[in-house]
Amino acid sequence: MKLHFSIAAAEELRERRGGRYVLYSVCLEGFLLGKVRYSQLRRWDAQLRRLFGSTVPAFPPKFYLAMTKSMADERRSQLEQYLQNVTLDSNITNSDVFIGFFRKLQQDTFKIETQRASLDVYLADGSNIRLDIQTSDTAERILEVTSYKMGLSRELIGYFSLFFIQDHSDGALSVVKKVAEFELPYVSLQSMKELHCKLGIRKWYMDPSLDTLLMDCRASMNLLYIQAIQEIERNWIKPTEGEMQELEFLQKTANKRKFLELVREMQFYGYIRLDPCICDYPEVGCSADIYVGSNEINCCIKLPTNQTKEVSFKISRLRCWQVTLLGAEKDGEEETLELRFEYRDSDKWQWIIFYTKQAFLMSSCLKKIISEQMMKASKEAQEMEVKMPESTKNSKKPSIQQKQVVHSSFIPRRRFLVQPNKEDYVFEKIKEEDL
């Protein structure tokens, strides 16, 4: 699955010997992962090519002449596309060469050497598990150790993930982003200090029916249980008054299994709730509370007239979506993210736009929903083929018709501040070895 890599900035620097080079700020889901030179990426690409051959996407070519501004912009865009495309192959992203490169990149950028440290992983009820780790441990390793400490069955680890969580002064809570398996959580937390984030473990699937696979393990059932309680307390899940009374009784009697069976039928269970944001539907400037899950993007939209309107955008009617980094309107302001998707309504296609800092998280949720739907359809097709009579199998094989073509993309810069340039040749003195 393609990851949301971007290059937020390209900074021209001078070496002690007088030569110049460009340092690219590589971001993952909008957060700085590390800073790297073209030559470092080129050497990394050569290592990948020795292992994986032609499956590695094309790497941006080397320039032997002075780069113009347009050439520099083109290279930056090409490097972004390369980083995104190289993550499509799970064999590459799971390799030591891939993981080792980004481990070194993170540590070098934030100047954190490998050493022993403590790291807290928070559960949904506010309790935490303190781990003794190496600062160079990946999220995959941290999740394995956390799962072991909780007694979570190894085969169930994949149903959970680490997330960066933000507690706000007003008591609100935001899920900032899912931590990539190759990320170094200890280093990332240091780089996100201003956001006051903490590391938390939460379930990572969008189909509530998958809960049934986790009910026979005490640790996994407890994780689902405390997350459900948290989401009810924060009004993310919306039980009726009668349902709430039943839940309170089951909670008092510590009947976790029955509690989860009941809550699974309630509105917005299994959804991920995003922070309130701005959207352009049904008109520009509306505010919206967004819930993503169960084959829909559900929005409670506040109109300029102060009336509210609930709208459900069905995932099956999405044709594509894209995340765009719009840039800051003024110097010193935070950059804006938007997620827009093309949606079929009454046989007409239209673009729906949300302006939200959690655009990447929203995109990840959409990918997860579609991935689970495809896996479910594939499994059902295999089961149907097994049950078919032999004569029918030989005459005609069943085929799965793809009803929905979905493409997602990331556009790093559509609107940005334009700084006047006196001349087009901005990197005229870069040496060949720095390109």
XYZ file of C-alpha atoms in Angstrom, residues 99-294:
196
model
C 14.171 -0.164 7.167
C 17.862 0.494 7.815
C 17.914 3.533 5.527
C 15.009 5.259 7.253
C 16.280 4.280 10.703
C 19.587 6.040 9.993
C 17.798 8.957 8.327
C 15.624 9.617 11.378
C 18.442 9.248 13.871
C 20.883 11.407 11.910
C 18.335 14.167 11.298
C 17.283 14.486 14.938
C 20.746 13.610 16.293
C 19.585 10.714 18.466
C 22.124 7.939 18.926
C 21.191 4.331 19.614
C 20.950 3.842 23.363
C 18.650 2.392 25.985
C 15.581 4.420 26.935
C 12.102 4.170 28.448
C 8.976 4.533 26.349
C 5.354 4.645 27.512
C 2.620 3.079 25.387
C -0.842 4.257 26.429
C -4.058 2.246 26.414
C -7.469 3.765 25.750
C -8.329 3.878 29.467
C -5.360 6.172 30.169
C -3.136 3.497 31.712
C 0.268 2.899 30.216
C 2.828 0.157 29.700
C 6.411 1.273 30.266
C 8.922 -0.389 27.971
C 12.711 -0.605 28.125
C 13.723 -0.063 24.519
C 16.504 0.998 22.194
C 15.989 4.446 20.686
C 16.455 2.786 17.275
C 13.585 0.310 17.753
C 10.950 0.442 14.999
C 7.207 0.686 15.593
C 6.891 -2.944 14.533
C 9.296 -3.974 17.286
C 7.616 -1.711 19.876
C 4.210 -3.200 19.014
C 5.563 -6.749 19.380
C 7.032 -6.015 22.824
C 3.843 -4.240 23.944
C 1.724 -7.165 22.768
C 3.957 -9.641 24.599
C 3.665 -7.648 27.832
C -0.138 -7.599 27.529
C -0.373 -11.305 26.671
C -1.770 -10.591 23.206
C -1.588 -13.641 20.911
C 1.080 -13.215 18.249
C -1.324 -14.045 15.408
C -3.593 -11.161 16.500
C -0.965 -8.410 16.537
C -1.881 -7.379 12.987
C -5.326 -6.249 14.128
C -3.752 -3.482 16.224
C -1.398 -0.616 15.544
C 0.450 2.213 17.256
C -0.896 5.744 16.868
C 0.260 9.179 17.910
C -2.446 10.610 20.181
C -2.877 14.249 21.171
C -4.615 15.374 24.377
C -6.007 18.912 24.199
C -6.338 21.370 27.075
C -10.146 21.300 26.773
C -10.171 17.539 27.373
C -10.636 16.584 23.726
C -8.540 13.841 22.164
C -7.238 13.563 18.601
C -5.828 10.582 16.749
C -3.001 12.362 14.910
C -1.629 9.575 12.726
C -0.955 5.879 12.480
C 2.707 5.084 13.064
C 4.350 3.351 10.095
C 5.985 0.009 10.909
C 9.476 1.245 9.989
C 9.186 4.518 11.941
C 11.128 4.992 15.160
C 8.455 6.028 17.703
C 10.981 7.340 20.232
C 12.566 9.622 17.628
C 9.228 10.713 16.154
C 7.935 11.717 19.583
C 11.009 13.924 20.063
C 10.347 15.600 16.714
C 6.658 16.178 17.614
C 7.264 17.688 21.070
C 5.353 20.867 20.264
C 2.183 18.824 19.696
C 2.506 17.092 23.087
C 1.723 13.733 21.523
C 1.837 10.348 23.206
C 2.072 6.856 21.793
C -1.061 4.730 22.016
C -2.234 1.300 20.907
C -5.618 0.985 19.192
C -7.334 -1.501 16.921
C -6.608 -1.017 13.228
C -9.424 -2.379 11.118
C -12.642 -0.795 9.895
C -14.965 -3.809 9.658
C -16.641 -4.350 13.088
C -17.398 -7.987 12.235
C -13.680 -8.716 12.621
C -14.181 -8.277 16.377
C -15.368 -11.881 16.499
C -11.870 -13.088 15.609
C -10.445 -11.430 18.730
C -12.947 -12.530 21.375
C -11.159 -15.720 22.449
C -8.024 -13.876 23.561
C -8.378 -12.095 26.901
C -5.874 -9.353 26.018
C -7.400 -8.499 22.633
C -10.935 -8.505 24.049
C -9.801 -6.169 26.836
C -8.259 -3.754 24.309
C -11.529 -3.655 22.355
C -13.492 -3.217 25.586
C -11.543 -0.255 26.977
C -11.454 1.456 23.568
C -15.243 1.099 23.271
C -15.713 2.600 26.752
C -13.420 5.512 25.868
C -15.331 6.236 22.653
C -18.687 6.108 24.456
C -17.439 8.495 27.149
C -16.232 10.912 24.475
C -19.522 10.616 22.569
C -17.834 9.087 19.529
C -20.191 6.104 19.770
C -23.813 7.197 20.178
C -25.993 4.714 22.080
C -29.644 5.469 22.808
C -30.727 6.054 26.406
C -31.982 2.477 26.686
C -28.814 1.049 25.165
C -26.723 3.131 27.561
C -28.516 1.607 30.544
C -27.804 -1.897 29.233
C -24.142 -1.044 28.685
C -23.805 0.363 32.208
C -25.261 -2.841 33.648
C -22.884 -5.024 31.600
C -19.965 -2.804 32.619
C -20.854 -3.168 36.323
C -21.039 -6.958 35.973
C -17.764 -6.974 33.969
C -19.424 -8.896 31.141
C -17.029 -7.721 28.443
C -18.139 -10.167 25.765
C -21.833 -9.194 25.996
C -20.840 -5.527 26.251
C -18.934 -5.741 22.950
C -21.686 -7.733 21.251
C -24.177 -5.014 22.178
C -22.000 -2.004 21.395
C -21.149 -3.470 17.974
C -24.711 -2.692 16.842
C -24.587 0.968 17.885
C -24.141 4.025 15.722
C -20.518 4.836 14.843
C -18.987 1.798 16.562
C -15.844 0.851 14.649
C -15.574 4.307 13.065
C -12.655 6.704 13.411
C -13.768 10.167 14.436
C -11.868 13.133 13.070
C -11.622 16.585 14.585
C -14.215 19.169 13.439
C -13.169 20.704 10.132
C -14.338 22.848 7.206
C -15.943 21.448 4.037
C -17.470 22.808 0.827
C -20.628 20.671 0.922
C -23.444 21.512 0.447
C -21.902 24.974 0.234
C -18.542 26.596 0.848
C -17.586 27.348 4.447
C -19.619 24.703 6.257
C -18.206 23.039 9.376
C -18.412 19.269 9.781
C -17.904 16.468 12.297
C -16.580 13.460 10.395
C -16.838 9.743 11.137
C -15.157 7.263 8.788
C -16.115 3.591 8.840
C -18.592 0.896 7.778
